[in-house]
Amino acid sequence: MGRMKSRLSPPVFKGRLHDARTATSIGRWLGSAFAVCFLTGLVSHFMQHPPDWLANHIPSRPSWGYRLTQGLHVASGIAAIPLLLAKLWAVYPRLFSWPPLRSVKHALERLSIAVLVAGSVFELATGLLNTAQWYPWPFSFVPVHYAVAWLVVGALVLHLAVKAPEIRAHWSRRSPGTLALPVQDGPDRRSLLAAVGAAAGAVTLTTVGQSFTPLKDLILFAPRHPDQGPQALPVNRTAAAAGVGRIADEEYRLVVDGPQRYTLTLDELRALPQHEVELPIACVEGWSKSAHWTGVRVVDLLERAGAPPHARVRVTSLQLRGGYRVSEMGQEHARDPLTLLALRLNGAELAPDHGYPARLIAPNRPGVLQTKWVGRLEVLA
Amino acid sequence: MKLTRVLAGVSGVVVMGVGVSLLLDVREVPGVLLWLGGAVVLHDGLIAPLVLLVGLVLVRGGVRGGMCGGAHGGVRGPVRGALTVAGALTMVALPVLLRPGPRANSSVLRLDYWSNWLLAMVVVAAVTALVMAGRWFWRGRRGAS
């Protein structure tokens, strides 16, 4: 019987710093990282799947907007990895609190913590694996990552509400709860917090160069290097993967379908007024790189087709395989003078992998919507 | 204040409800639940016990603040810091180090990640040694004057 009891009794934690002050200190950083990650994730979601009321009003400026928000999304998620592990380390002994369930309220609180922990680990793990294009799970990444994000944020808000008195009691070094903790833990705790901060800094510095290119020389663990790829620009879907290969010049036609439908050959497209813009390709997976693009303004093509000023535009690729064959643009993007049907990249013809002979490049727009191998622009009513 | 807490708690439950309703629209819900549960089991059953075990071994092995002149001069802080940073870097590097299968194209995962990981570990060790040497030096000077 005695053995039974000892087998069932929870483990004892003699180590220091598994206290509310440590949890509050790390929790503040982690909560901030989650807030940034969730808000930037929402931006990305609504840019790619806008509800009807928003579809025609997504702003096209600032031109670097999506580069910033998606870079922050991936960077805050990566920085949250050591913060989450440290936070869970600090509160780990509570997993074995005894008795495990004291009341219905206590059971519900523990359930919400289980959801929070499961969802947090899940979101950071699937997000990081997605940046490496590694999908070992049986479900579709994007809708599940999006749904679990809401689950985590809800559980986090509930957690903050439940723990508010404890958080307040340990908010600063002079808060009553902090002062009630052993004084000799203070320097040790500051040393631990410095280590956790250093870990968050280290994982950020070794990956953030994939979108924040001034730090590209510090990249150690990012899946992409912004200088590597055809024409020194990374690629997600190649011409081969899209089933287009190199499109023959004489066979290429651009159809602009509007009130006055017309078709252009590649030579006719090249003969139209050309404009140069500097715009980034900013991928949902976190990498981004700025480049010089030359081509025809989409607004010029639309006006020649007699498109009304508030019309939305559907852009269709000649690609045969893979998703994102069709993208749509609201009036802000369609009318922006920076939005081009680009024919050249950094002074040279587009490589097939970058969409030869013509691709869309628009400001403040996710990379997957910068349609390549464009064959058709369609004015929507 | 009590009311604010209750309202915050209720709004948290509502937002969780949004997440649940979004999840119900997804196919493969059992797979998602398996991965969510797996995330907890992986952390609570493997990662956390391993980290605690490493900490225990270090303390038992004599790496503690008290032995070498208190928390400021001890080796415990820097060693723990080095392991924390190295562990975080390794965790973040795991996908690029271990991802199996062909790459989508030649611009994906083309760095030499194992060399980069070794370099990162060497830098962490070197910075830690410098911090410890610096502390030892300054303590020595303070003690002499």
XYZ file of C-alpha atoms in Angstrom:
526
model
C 0.000 0.000 0.000
C 2.835 2.342 0.882
C 4.495 1.591 -2.437
C 1.250 2.248 -4.239
C 1.034 5.610 -2.561
C 4.578 6.626 -3.377
C 4.074 5.534 -6.971
C 0.993 7.727 -7.252
C 2.320 10.802 -5.480
C 3.531 13.592 -7.728
C 7.216 14.403 -8.224
C 8.822 17.020 -5.985
C 10.628 19.988 -7.568
C 13.446 21.376 -5.444
C 14.910 23.595 -8.185
C 14.540 27.352 -7.865
C 12.749 29.927 -10.005
C 9.618 27.908 -10.771
C 7.738 30.875 -9.333
C 5.133 33.435 -10.374
C 7.666 36.263 -10.754
C 9.689 34.260 -13.302
C 6.489 33.203 -15.077
C 5.227 36.817 -15.156
C 8.528 38.187 -16.495
C 8.817 35.637 -19.315
C 5.063 35.676 -19.884
C 5.131 39.391 -20.697
C 7.639 38.845 -23.508
C 5.843 35.746 -24.748
C 2.467 37.475 -24.668
C 3.872 40.389 -26.695
C 5.363 37.995 -29.257
C 2.036 36.139 -29.541
C 0.134 39.418 -29.952
C 2.420 40.537 -32.812
C 2.284 37.072 -34.373
C -1.524 36.913 -34.226
C -2.153 40.435 -35.556
C 0.323 40.070 -38.435
C -1.166 36.649 -39.164
C -4.616 38.243 -39.395
C -3.244 40.817 -41.855
C -1.882 38.015 -44.017
C -5.118 36.042 -43.780
C -7.329 38.960 -44.809
C -5.008 39.924 -47.659
C -5.255 36.413 -49.071
C -8.882 35.658 -48.188
C -10.630 39.028 -47.937
C -14.309 39.031 -47.026
C -16.515 40.675 -49.657
C -16.740 44.031 -47.885
C -12.934 44.275 -47.792
C -11.979 42.744 -51.139
C -12.035 46.011 -53.088
C -10.461 48.133 -50.343
C -7.199 46.450 -49.389
C -4.676 49.299 -49.429
C -1.760 49.082 -51.856
C 0.435 51.272 -49.660
C 2.838 51.295 -47.944
C 4.496 49.261 -50.680
C 6.583 47.430 -48.040
C 3.581 46.755 -45.796
C 3.252 43.013 -46.350
C 7.017 42.586 -46.262
C 7.019 44.137 -42.789
C 3.978 42.336 -41.388
C 4.896 38.891 -42.711
C 8.561 39.348 -41.727
C 7.333 40.233 -38.223
C 4.952 37.253 -38.233
C 7.723 34.738 -38.844
C 10.294 36.564 -36.682
C 7.961 36.885 -33.676
C 6.978 33.226 -34.038
C 10.614 32.131 -34.070
C 11.507 34.395 -31.121
C 8.538 32.917 -29.228
C 10.038 29.414 -29.386
C 12.658 29.900 -26.622
C 10.230 32.161 -24.727
C 7.508 29.502 -24.750
C 9.921 26.769 -23.656
C 11.228 28.955 -20.816
C 7.703 29.905 -19.728
C 6.619 26.262 -19.682
C 9.789 25.357 -17.770
C 8.918 27.951 -15.118
C 5.394 26.602 -14.563
C 6.097 22.901 -15.218
C 5.756 21.806 -11.541
C 2.119 22.999 -11.627
C 1.373 20.158 -14.020
C 1.680 17.878 -10.979
C -0.371 19.986 -8.563
C -2.115 17.738 -6.068
C -4.984 16.878 -5.967
C -5.142 17.148 -9.764
C -8.741 18.404 -9.810
C -10.159 20.293 -6.829
C -13.443 21.558 -8.258
C -15.315 22.048 -11.506
C -13.805 25.536 -11.784
C -10.305 24.155 -11.249
C -10.950 21.433 -13.845
C -12.088 24.037 -16.400
C -9.048 26.187 -15.693
C -6.714 23.229 -16.195
C -8.543 22.349 -19.406
C -8.024 25.887 -20.731
C -4.321 25.655 -19.820
C -4.110 22.338 -21.683
C -5.631 23.994 -24.765
C -3.245 26.947 -24.417
C -0.147 24.743 -24.109
C -1.211 22.345 -26.870
C -2.160 25.158 -29.232
C 0.966 27.231 -28.528
C 3.387 24.354 -29.113
C 1.355 23.303 -32.168
C 1.337 26.783 -33.737
C 5.053 27.426 -33.274
C 6.016 23.925 -34.446
C 3.791 23.875 -37.538
C 4.729 27.456 -38.420
C 8.448 26.732 -38.203
C 8.118 23.510 -40.213
C 6.094 25.379 -42.828
C 8.958 27.839 -43.384
C 11.096 24.816 -44.308
C 8.264 23.501 -46.546
C 8.055 20.359 -44.412
C 4.497 19.044 -44.022
C 4.532 15.771 -42.051
C 0.888 16.108 -40.918
C -2.317 14.725 -42.447
C -4.143 18.088 -42.661
C -3.945 21.242 -44.721
C -1.565 23.735 -43.071
C -3.102 27.151 -43.721
C -6.709 26.693 -42.440
C -5.579 24.668 -39.413
C -2.788 27.105 -38.462
C -5.372 29.898 -38.746
C -8.065 28.126 -36.682
C -5.683 27.064 -33.889
C -4.372 30.655 -33.698
C -7.859 31.783 -32.599
C -8.005 28.925 -30.122
C -4.643 29.954 -28.623
C -5.470 33.664 -28.423
C -8.813 32.922 -26.766
C -7.187 30.589 -24.245
C -4.486 33.219 -23.639
C -7.009 35.980 -22.911
C -8.855 33.616 -20.549
C -5.551 32.703 -18.879
C -4.688 36.391 -18.375
C -8.123 37.011 -16.846
C -7.766 34.058 -14.467
C -4.207 34.955 -13.457
C -4.640 38.751 -13.331
C -4.225 39.040 -9.515
C -1.082 36.883 -9.559
C 0.353 38.780 -12.534
C -0.298 42.097 -10.779
C 1.286 40.811 -7.560
C 4.485 39.888 -9.447
C 4.558 42.612 -12.114
C 7.641 44.488 -10.864
C 10.572 43.818 -8.573
C 8.824 45.800 -5.846
C 5.391 44.200 -6.208
C 4.137 42.520 -3.015
C 4.209 39.002 -4.469
C 7.770 39.430 -5.718
C 8.905 40.742 -2.332
C 7.405 37.666 -0.658
C 9.707 35.382 -2.678
C 13.171 34.413 -1.342
C 15.510 37.401 -1.745
C 18.481 35.251 -2.783
C 16.576 34.164 -5.926
C 16.682 37.716 -7.335
C 20.156 37.688 -8.961
C 19.651 34.094 -10.119
C 16.349 35.029 -11.735
C 17.895 38.018 -13.515
C 20.624 35.728 -14.815
C 17.997 33.267 -16.115
C 15.970 36.048 -17.750
C 19.128 37.379 -19.406
C 19.803 33.883 -20.770
C 16.253 33.571 -22.135
C 16.522 37.035 -23.690
C 19.850 36.061 -25.247
C 18.262 32.891 -26.662
C 15.397 34.870 -28.221
C 17.947 37.334 -29.630
C 20.160 34.561 -31.010
C 17.372 32.738 -32.873
C 16.181 36.078 -34.269
C 19.633 37.209 -35.449
C 20.358 33.894 -37.190
C 17.069 33.842 -39.150
C 15.665 37.357 -39.572
C 18.003 38.207 -42.484
C 15.664 36.240 -44.760
C 13.275 39.193 -44.701
C 15.338 41.987 -43.086
C 18.072 41.899 -45.725
C 20.597 44.199 -43.956
C 21.172 41.210 -41.621
C 21.394 38.635 -44.425
C 25.063 37.904 -43.643
C 24.032 36.587 -40.210
C 21.643 33.974 -41.654
C 22.473 30.515 -40.323
C 19.143 28.690 -40.077
C 16.732 30.439 -42.446
C 15.351 28.210 -45.214
C 16.073 30.901 -47.805
C 18.924 33.246 -48.489
C 17.590 36.385 -50.184
C 20.438 36.365 -52.750
C 20.044 32.753 -53.838
C 17.819 31.751 -56.737
C 17.468 32.528 -60.440
C 18.549 36.159 -61.060
C 19.605 36.309 -57.383
C 15.992 36.132 -56.202
C 14.403 33.115 -54.468
C 11.531 31.230 -56.094
C 8.691 29.140 -54.720
C 7.084 27.562 -57.778
C 9.389 26.973 -60.734
C 8.330 27.007 -64.380
C 8.823 23.239 -64.473
C 6.671 22.709 -61.369
C 3.950 24.915 -62.868
C 4.069 22.918 -66.112
C 4.802 25.946 -68.316
C 8.524 25.573 -69.070
C 9.798 28.389 -71.287
C 6.911 29.969 -73.123
C 7.725 30.635 -76.804
C 7.732 34.354 -77.674
C 5.671 33.965 -80.851
C 3.022 31.869 -79.107
C 2.489 34.215 -76.194
C -0.710 36.271 -76.077
C -1.997 38.552 -73.344
C -5.782 38.790 -73.287
C -7.230 41.869 -71.570
C -10.907 41.191 -71.102
C -13.115 44.195 -70.342
C -15.726 46.356 -72.013
C -13.252 46.641 -74.953
C -11.520 43.288 -75.109
C -8.149 43.089 -76.862
C -5.168 40.794 -77.269
C -1.471 41.691 -77.317
C 1.531 39.789 -78.630
C 4.767 39.916 -76.683
C 6.246 42.419 -79.164
C 3.198 44.660 -78.797
C 3.496 44.437 -75.006
C 7.174 45.389 -75.191
C 6.306 48.357 -77.429
C 3.974 49.894 -74.832
C 5.342 52.558 -72.432
C 7.599 50.789 -69.916
C 7.992 51.820 -66.285
C 10.506 50.784 -63.661
C 9.584 50.214 -60.002
C 11.410 48.873 -56.976
C 9.176 46.441 -55.108
C 9.742 43.438 -52.838
C 8.618 39.884 -53.354
C 7.413 39.018 -49.833
C 6.554 35.364 -49.310
C 4.134 34.033 -46.703
C 6.939 31.737 -45.548
C 8.824 34.771 -44.292
C 11.515 35.508 -46.866
C 11.451 38.684 -48.877
C 13.691 40.537 -51.260
C 13.446 43.841 -53.032
C 14.093 44.038 -56.782
C 13.841 46.394 -59.765
C 11.005 45.503 -62.106
C 10.301 46.955 -65.566
C 7.057 46.558 -67.452
C 3.679 47.954 -68.403
C 1.426 49.604 -65.847
C -1.649 47.483 -65.201
C -3.740 50.664 -64.958
C -2.727 51.567 -68.569
C -3.802 48.116 -69.792
C -7.111 48.410 -67.937
C -7.919 51.883 -69.248
C -7.342 50.730 -72.814
C -9.934 48.013 -72.140
C -12.384 50.651 -70.920
C -12.415 49.345 -67.337
C -14.460 51.432 -64.877
C -12.299 52.991 -62.117
C -13.715 50.866 -59.290
C -13.455 47.561 -61.101
C -11.734 44.584 -59.551
C -9.358 42.588 -61.708
C -8.764 38.872 -62.061
C -5.267 37.806 -63.120
C -4.925 34.346 -64.654
C -1.682 32.469 -65.187
C -0.761 30.187 -68.065
C 0.484 27.663 -65.508
C -0.998 24.185 -65.823
C -0.270 22.847 -62.331
C -0.270 24.033 -58.743
C -2.322 26.462 -56.685
C -2.555 30.238 -56.996
C -3.140 30.051 -60.776
C -5.678 32.858 -60.445
C -5.432 35.932 -58.217
C -7.670 38.932 -57.803
C -6.920 42.578 -57.135
C -9.068 45.309 -55.679
C -9.206 48.800 -57.159
C -6.441 50.123 -54.892
C -3.921 47.662 -56.310
C -5.259 47.717 -59.870
C -5.047 51.523 -60.050
C -1.721 51.913 -58.254
C 0.947 53.235 -60.679
C 3.461 50.859 -59.033
C 1.438 47.805 -60.120
C 3.083 46.416 -63.241
C 2.811 43.581 -65.624
C 6.572 43.149 -65.389
C 8.682 41.936 -68.333
C 12.130 42.523 -66.848
C 13.818 41.934 -63.496
C 16.919 43.910 -62.446
C 17.538 44.956 -66.056
C 17.300 41.482 -67.639
C 14.427 39.508 -69.130
C 12.474 37.536 -66.520
C 13.830 34.040 -65.979
C 11.212 31.344 -66.707
C 11.053 30.639 -62.961
C 10.175 34.282 -62.318
C 7.272 34.164 -64.782
C 8.646 34.743 -68.296
C 7.413 36.470 -70.315
C 5.184 38.544 -67.985
C 4.276 38.525 -64.321
C 2.302 40.654 -61.930
C 4.205 42.729 -59.398
C 2.196 44.974 -57.076
C 2.962 46.859 -53.841
C 1.887 45.547 -50.409
C 0.824 42.130 -51.686
C 1.674 38.548 -50.610
C 4.139 36.794 -52.922
C 1.708 33.983 -53.778
C -0.622 36.580 -55.313
C 2.095 38.088 -57.544
C 0.884 35.862 -60.375
C 3.535 34.586 -62.788
C 3.202 33.645 -66.509
C 0.229 36.006 -66.816
C -1.983 35.193 -69.811
C -5.151 37.074 -68.976
C -6.363 40.182 -67.170
C -10.091 40.247 -66.658
C -12.084 43.271 -65.556
C -14.713 42.204 -63.020
C -17.951 44.126 -62.740
C -11.830 45.197 -11.625
C -13.727 41.985 -10.989
C -16.105 42.876 -13.835
C -13.200 43.547 -16.202
C -11.759 40.138 -15.404
C -15.062 38.406 -15.971
C -15.593 40.234 -19.278
C -12.031 39.386 -20.379
C -12.545 35.748 -19.427
C -15.836 35.551 -21.318
C -14.330 37.194 -24.398
C -11.498 34.665 -24.222
C -14.005 31.819 -24.258
C -15.821 33.450 -27.204
C -12.564 33.750 -29.173
C -11.810 30.098 -28.395
C -15.258 29.339 -29.788
C -14.275 31.089 -33.030
C -11.246 28.806 -33.193
C -13.345 25.695 -32.584
C -15.889 26.673 -35.259
C -13.059 27.311 -37.737
C -11.571 23.915 -36.859
C -14.893 22.186 -37.497
C -14.800 23.500 -41.090
C -11.466 21.779 -41.635
C -11.224 18.267 -42.945
C -9.072 15.809 -40.981
C -10.151 17.069 -37.537
C -8.982 13.800 -35.870
C -5.512 14.396 -37.343
C -5.476 17.930 -35.908
C -6.541 16.684 -32.458
C -3.847 14.016 -32.594
C -1.209 16.637 -33.371
C -2.520 18.999 -30.671
C -2.386 16.206 -28.089
C 0.956 15.088 -29.449
C 2.332 18.600 -28.923
C 1.498 18.432 -25.185
C 2.843 14.894 -24.810
C 6.052 15.817 -26.664
C 6.653 18.851 -24.458
C 5.408 17.656 -21.061
C 6.598 14.091 -21.454
C 9.922 14.533 -23.245
C 11.312 18.048 -23.728
C 10.580 19.436 -20.241
C 11.819 16.339 -18.323
C 14.997 16.306 -20.444
C 15.698 19.990 -19.718
C 15.046 19.464 -15.996
C 17.309 16.418 -16.029
C 20.135 18.404 -17.629
C 19.697 21.083 -14.953
C 19.747 18.478 -12.194
C 22.908 16.823 -13.566
C 24.639 20.203 -13.774
C 23.750 21.155 -10.206
C 24.726 17.689 -8.897
C 27.904 17.967 -10.936
C 28.903 21.040 -8.952
C 27.991 23.777 -11.424
C 26.382 26.137 -8.966
C 26.644 29.772 -8.079
C 27.558 29.321 -4.438
C 30.724 27.347 -5.039
C 32.602 29.990 -6.942
C 31.822 33.201 -5.172
C 28.101 33.847 -5.467
C 25.741 34.368 -8.344
C 27.813 37.144 -9.891
C 31.078 35.286 -10.033
C 29.750 31.723 -10.339
C 29.806 29.574 -13.445
C 26.176 28.531 -13.037
C 24.686 31.592 -14.769
C 26.956 31.533 -17.836
C 26.735 27.739 -18.242
C 22.958 27.810 -17.947
C 22.874 30.734 -20.376
C 25.085 28.904 -22.878
C 22.887 25.798 -22.746
C 19.720 27.895 -23.081
C 21.014 29.743 -26.156
C 22.494 26.598 -27.729
C 19.296 24.656 -27.070
C 17.120 27.395 -28.582
C 19.318 27.648 -31.686
C 19.247 23.861 -32.108
C 15.479 23.751 -31.708
C 14.977 26.452 -34.359
C 17.492 24.726 -36.666
C 15.861 21.275 -36.461
C 13.527 21.681 -39.479
C 16.252 22.907 -41.844
C 18.697 20.291 -40.495
C 16.381 17.286 -40.673
C 13.841 17.949 -43.424
C 13.702 14.819 -45.604
C 12.653 14.562 -49.234
C 13.407 16.560 -52.369
C 13.372 20.371 -52.339
C 10.753 22.277 -54.331
C 13.583 24.029 -56.185
C 17.217 25.025 -55.912
C 16.556 28.203 -53.904
C 15.052 26.234 -50.982
C 17.307 25.018 -48.152
C 20.569 25.431 -49.999
C 22.772 26.560 -47.106
C 25.092 24.098 -45.352
C 23.020 23.946 -42.173
C 25.176 21.421 -40.307
C 28.252 23.656 -40.717
C 26.172 26.641 -39.643
C 24.955 24.747 -36.577
C 28.523 23.819 -35.605
C 29.583 27.429 -36.104
C 26.729 28.609 -33.871
C 27.743 26.159 -31.126
C 31.372 27.308 -31.318
C 30.314 30.967 -31.105
C 28.085 30.267 -28.088
C 30.935 28.430 -26.341
C 33.411 31.202 -27.165
C 31.115 34.005 -25.968
C 30.424 32.068 -22.758
C 34.153 31.556 -22.141
C 34.743 35.279 -22.712
C 31.970 36.252 -20.290
C 33.367 33.910 -17.632
C 36.924 35.087 -18.173
C 35.781 38.712 -18.000
C 33.963 38.134 -14.737
C 36.921 36.270 -13.264
C 39.260 39.094 -14.338
C 37.110 41.877 -12.904
C 36.539 39.986 -9.656
C 40.266 39.448 -9.335
C 40.954 43.161 -9.820
C 38.220 44.121 -7.396
C 39.620 41.680 -4.866
C 43.196 43.033 -5.286
C 42.354 46.708 -4.871
